[in-house]
Tab-separated table of C-alpha atoms (C1' of nucleotides) in Angstrom:
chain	number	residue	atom	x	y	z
A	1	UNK	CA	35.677	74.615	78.160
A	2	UNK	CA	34.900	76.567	75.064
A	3	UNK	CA	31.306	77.268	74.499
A	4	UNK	CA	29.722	74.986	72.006
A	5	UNK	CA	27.867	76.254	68.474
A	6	UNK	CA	24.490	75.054	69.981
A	7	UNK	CA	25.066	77.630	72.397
A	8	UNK	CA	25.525	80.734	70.566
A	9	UNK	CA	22.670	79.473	67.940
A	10	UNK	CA	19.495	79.469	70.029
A	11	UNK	CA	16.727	81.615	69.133
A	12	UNK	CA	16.603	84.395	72.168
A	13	UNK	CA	19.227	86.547	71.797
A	14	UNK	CA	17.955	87.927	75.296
A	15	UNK	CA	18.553	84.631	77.062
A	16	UNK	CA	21.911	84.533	75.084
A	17	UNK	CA	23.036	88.082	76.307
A	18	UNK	CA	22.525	87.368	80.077
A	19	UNK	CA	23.816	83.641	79.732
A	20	UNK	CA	26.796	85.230	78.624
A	21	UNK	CA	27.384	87.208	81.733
A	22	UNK	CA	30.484	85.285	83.768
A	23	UNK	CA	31.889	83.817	80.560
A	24	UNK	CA	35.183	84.269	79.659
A	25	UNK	CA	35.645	86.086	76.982
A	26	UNK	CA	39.659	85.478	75.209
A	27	UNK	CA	42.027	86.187	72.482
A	28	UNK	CA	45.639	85.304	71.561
A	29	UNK	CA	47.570	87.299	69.869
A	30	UNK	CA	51.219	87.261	71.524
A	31	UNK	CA	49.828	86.290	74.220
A	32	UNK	CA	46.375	85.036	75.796
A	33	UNK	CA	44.331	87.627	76.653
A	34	UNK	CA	41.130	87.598	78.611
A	35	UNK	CA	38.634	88.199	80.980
A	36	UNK	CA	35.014	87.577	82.979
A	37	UNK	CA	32.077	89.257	80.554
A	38	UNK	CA	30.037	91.669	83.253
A	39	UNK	CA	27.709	93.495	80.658
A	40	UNK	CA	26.272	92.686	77.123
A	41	UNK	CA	23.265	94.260	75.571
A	42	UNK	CA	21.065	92.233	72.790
A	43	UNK	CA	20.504	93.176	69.489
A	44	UNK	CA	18.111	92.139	66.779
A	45	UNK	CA	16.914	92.851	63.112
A	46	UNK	CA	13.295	93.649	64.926
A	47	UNK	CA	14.099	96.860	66.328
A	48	UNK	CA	15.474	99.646	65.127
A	49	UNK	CA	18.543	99.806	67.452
A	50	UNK	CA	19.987	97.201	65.697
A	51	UNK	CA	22.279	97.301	62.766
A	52	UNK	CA	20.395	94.707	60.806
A	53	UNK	CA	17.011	96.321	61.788
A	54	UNK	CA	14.324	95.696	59.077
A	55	UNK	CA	16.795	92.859	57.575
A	56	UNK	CA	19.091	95.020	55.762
A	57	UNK	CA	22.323	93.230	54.830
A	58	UNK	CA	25.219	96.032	54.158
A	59	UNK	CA	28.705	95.557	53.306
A	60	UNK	CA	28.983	96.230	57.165
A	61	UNK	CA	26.935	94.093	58.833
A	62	UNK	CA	26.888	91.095	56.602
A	63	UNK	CA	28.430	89.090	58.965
A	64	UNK	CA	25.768	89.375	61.685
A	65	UNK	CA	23.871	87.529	59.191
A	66	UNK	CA	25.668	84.232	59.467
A	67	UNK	CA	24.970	81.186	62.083
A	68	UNK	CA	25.670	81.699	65.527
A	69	UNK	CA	28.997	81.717	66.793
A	70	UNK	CA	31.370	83.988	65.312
A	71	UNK	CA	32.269	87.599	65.998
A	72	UNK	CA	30.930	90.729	64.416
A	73	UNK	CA	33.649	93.259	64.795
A	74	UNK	CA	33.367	96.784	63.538
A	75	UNK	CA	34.376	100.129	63.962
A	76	UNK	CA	32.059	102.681	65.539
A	77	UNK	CA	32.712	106.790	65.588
A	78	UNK	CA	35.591	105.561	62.902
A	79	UNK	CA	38.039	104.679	65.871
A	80	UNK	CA	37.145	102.296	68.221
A	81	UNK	CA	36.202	98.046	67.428
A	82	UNK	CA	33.379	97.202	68.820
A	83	UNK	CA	32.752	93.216	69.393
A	84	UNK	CA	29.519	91.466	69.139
A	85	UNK	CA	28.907	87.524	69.091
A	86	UNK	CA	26.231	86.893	66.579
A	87	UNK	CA	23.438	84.205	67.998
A	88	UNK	CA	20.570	82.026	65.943
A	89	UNK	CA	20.250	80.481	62.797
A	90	UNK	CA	21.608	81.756	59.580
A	91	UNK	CA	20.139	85.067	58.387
A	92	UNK	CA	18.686	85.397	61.708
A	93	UNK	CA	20.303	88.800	62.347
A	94	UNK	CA	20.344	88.627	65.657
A	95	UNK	CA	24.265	89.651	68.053
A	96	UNK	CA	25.212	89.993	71.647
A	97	UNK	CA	27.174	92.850	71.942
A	98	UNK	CA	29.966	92.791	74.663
A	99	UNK	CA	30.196	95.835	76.914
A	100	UNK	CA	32.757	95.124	79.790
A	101	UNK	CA	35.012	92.533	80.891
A	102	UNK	CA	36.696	92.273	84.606
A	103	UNK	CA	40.317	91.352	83.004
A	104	UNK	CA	42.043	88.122	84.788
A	105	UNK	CA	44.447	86.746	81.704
A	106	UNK	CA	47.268	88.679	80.541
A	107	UNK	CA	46.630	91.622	82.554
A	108	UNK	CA	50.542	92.478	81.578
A	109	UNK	CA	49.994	92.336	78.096
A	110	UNK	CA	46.059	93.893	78.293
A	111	UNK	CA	47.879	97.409	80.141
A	112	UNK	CA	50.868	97.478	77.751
A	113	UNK	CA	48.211	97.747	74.802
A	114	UNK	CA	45.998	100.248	76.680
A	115	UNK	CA	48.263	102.418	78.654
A	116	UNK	CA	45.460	102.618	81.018
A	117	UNK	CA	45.030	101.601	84.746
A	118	UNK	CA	43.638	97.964	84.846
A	119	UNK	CA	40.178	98.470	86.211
A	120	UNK	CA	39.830	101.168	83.467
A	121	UNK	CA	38.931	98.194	81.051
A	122	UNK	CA	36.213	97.349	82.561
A	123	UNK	CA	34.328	100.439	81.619
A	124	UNK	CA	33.190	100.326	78.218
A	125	UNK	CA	33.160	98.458	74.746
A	126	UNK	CA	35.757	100.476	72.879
A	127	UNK	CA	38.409	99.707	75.746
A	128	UNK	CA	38.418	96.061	75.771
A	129	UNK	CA	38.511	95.445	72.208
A	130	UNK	CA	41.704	97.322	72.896
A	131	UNK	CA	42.864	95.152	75.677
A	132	UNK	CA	42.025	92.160	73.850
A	133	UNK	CA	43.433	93.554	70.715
A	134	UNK	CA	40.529	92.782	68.875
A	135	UNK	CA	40.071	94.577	64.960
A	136	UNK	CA	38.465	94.270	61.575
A	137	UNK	CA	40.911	91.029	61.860
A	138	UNK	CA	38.915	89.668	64.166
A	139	UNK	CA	35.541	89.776	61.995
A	140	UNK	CA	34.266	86.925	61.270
A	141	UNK	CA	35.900	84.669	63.444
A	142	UNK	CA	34.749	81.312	64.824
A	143	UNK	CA	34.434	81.593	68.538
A	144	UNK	CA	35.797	78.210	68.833
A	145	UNK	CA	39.100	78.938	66.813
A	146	UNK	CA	42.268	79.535	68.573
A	147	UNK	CA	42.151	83.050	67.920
A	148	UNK	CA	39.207	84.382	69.804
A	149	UNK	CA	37.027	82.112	72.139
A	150	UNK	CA	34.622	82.313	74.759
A	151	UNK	CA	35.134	79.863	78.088
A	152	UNK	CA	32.235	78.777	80.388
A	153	UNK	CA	34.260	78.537	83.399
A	154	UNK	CA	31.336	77.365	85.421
A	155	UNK	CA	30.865	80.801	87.856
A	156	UNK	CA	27.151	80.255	89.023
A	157	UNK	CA	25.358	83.797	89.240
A	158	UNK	CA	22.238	84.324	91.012
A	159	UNK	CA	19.853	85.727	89.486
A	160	UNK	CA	19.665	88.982	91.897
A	161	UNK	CA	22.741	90.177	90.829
A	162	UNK	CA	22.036	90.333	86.999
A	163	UNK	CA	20.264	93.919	86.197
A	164	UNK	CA	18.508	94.133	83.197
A	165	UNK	CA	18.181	97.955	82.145
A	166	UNK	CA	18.245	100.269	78.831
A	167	UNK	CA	21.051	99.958	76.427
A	168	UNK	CA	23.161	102.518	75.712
A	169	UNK	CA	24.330	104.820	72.784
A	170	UNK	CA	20.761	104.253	70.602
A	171	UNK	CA	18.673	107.476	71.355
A	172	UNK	CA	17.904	107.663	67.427
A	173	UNK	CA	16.272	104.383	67.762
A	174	UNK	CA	13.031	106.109	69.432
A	175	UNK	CA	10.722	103.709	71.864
A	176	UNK	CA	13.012	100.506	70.922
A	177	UNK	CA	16.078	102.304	72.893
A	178	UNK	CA	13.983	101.489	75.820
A	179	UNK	CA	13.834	97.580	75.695
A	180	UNK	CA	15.311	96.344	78.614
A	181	UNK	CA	18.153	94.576	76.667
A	182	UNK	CA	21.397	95.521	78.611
A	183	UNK	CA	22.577	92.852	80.983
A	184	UNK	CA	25.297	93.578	83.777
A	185	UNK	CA	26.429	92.226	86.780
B	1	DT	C1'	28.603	118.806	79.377
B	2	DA	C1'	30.816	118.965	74.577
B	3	DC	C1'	33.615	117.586	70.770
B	4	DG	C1'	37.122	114.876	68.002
B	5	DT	C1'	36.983	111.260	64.668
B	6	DG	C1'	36.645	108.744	60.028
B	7	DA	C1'	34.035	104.657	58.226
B	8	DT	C1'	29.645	103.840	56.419
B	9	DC	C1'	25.452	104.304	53.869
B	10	DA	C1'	21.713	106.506	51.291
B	11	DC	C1'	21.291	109.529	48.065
B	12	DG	C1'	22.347	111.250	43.314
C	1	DG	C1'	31.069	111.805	44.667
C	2	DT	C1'	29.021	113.890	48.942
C	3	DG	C1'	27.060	114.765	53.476
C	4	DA	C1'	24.791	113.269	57.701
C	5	DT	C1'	25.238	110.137	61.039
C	6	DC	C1'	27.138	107.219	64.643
C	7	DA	C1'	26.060	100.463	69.590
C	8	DC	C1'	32.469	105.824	72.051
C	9	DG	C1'	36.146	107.951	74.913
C	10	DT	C1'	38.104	111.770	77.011
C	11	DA	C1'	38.633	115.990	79.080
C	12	DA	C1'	36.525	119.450	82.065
DNA sequence: TACGTGATCACG
DNA sequence: GTGATCACGTAA
């Protein structure tokens, strides 16, 4: 079952973020694509890790801007696609950005777009969008569409085996790099 | 550890 | 227009 809009447009992007952990996350494309979310990290326009810190709307990040439940896709280091889910109301500024997957759908097709070893995708947020064959495409696009979606198929974590730690990648963003905003299993 | 990589944004 | 910067990946 896909995951509803009420989900995605709560107001704690935290809660959202570790919810998501043992979601599906999927695409089609020739094929479907997906796998089990194992680490997100929060983001919102409050701190200054956050693309729409201080509520500045750019060309960019405009679409982290609109109601919960599409995708904010873009391109980081001017090569890899990043994918976040954007959370909360409209202008709420607020995204989940997804770290790792543990690939179970297409694992054929998700290894004939990476080249790489399967468990490879697991390890960061630059690979999967590559397995998934997620791009600028991709921005903007209702998670309950038929080209990207996220599936709650009902695996029950415990609480002891989410971590909660630093997120990674923000250094410039001084004292707010250390909110405890990363989520993995 | 270090560096390639090019889109993006704040400045004129 | 221009230059500094960057939510990464890879090799070593």
């Amino acid at each position: 079952m896909k995951l509803s809009r009420s989900f995605y447009r709560r107001s704690d992007v935290c809660e959202i973020a570790r919810e998501l952990l043992g979601k599906h996350l999927c695409t089609k494309l020739d094929g479907i694509t997906g796998g089990m979310i194992v680490e997100t990290e929060a983001y919102s326009w409050r701190e200054s890790g956050c693309h729409a810190f201080n509520n500045k709307k750019t060309a960019r990040n405009a679409m982290m801007f609109e109601s919960g439940g599409v995708a904010y896709v873009y391109k980081c280091y001017g090569i890899h696609h990043l994918i976040n889910v954007v959370t909360g109301k409209s202008e709420s500024g607020e995204a989940v950005l997804i770290r790792a997957i543990q690939p179970d759908t297409g694992t054929a097709l998700m290894q004939e777009r990476t080249g790489q070893p399967l468990k490879k995708i697991t390890a960061g947020p630059g690979k999967l969008t590559k397995a998934l064959g997620i791009d600028m495409r991709f921005n903007g696009a209702d998670l309950k569409g038929d080209l990207i979606w996220i599936e709650d198929k009902k695996v029950i974590l415990k609480s002891s085996q989410i971590i909660a730690s630093a997120r990674i990648g923000i250094e410039y963003a001084g004292a707010d790099a250390k909110l405890p905003w990363r989520f993995s299993i």
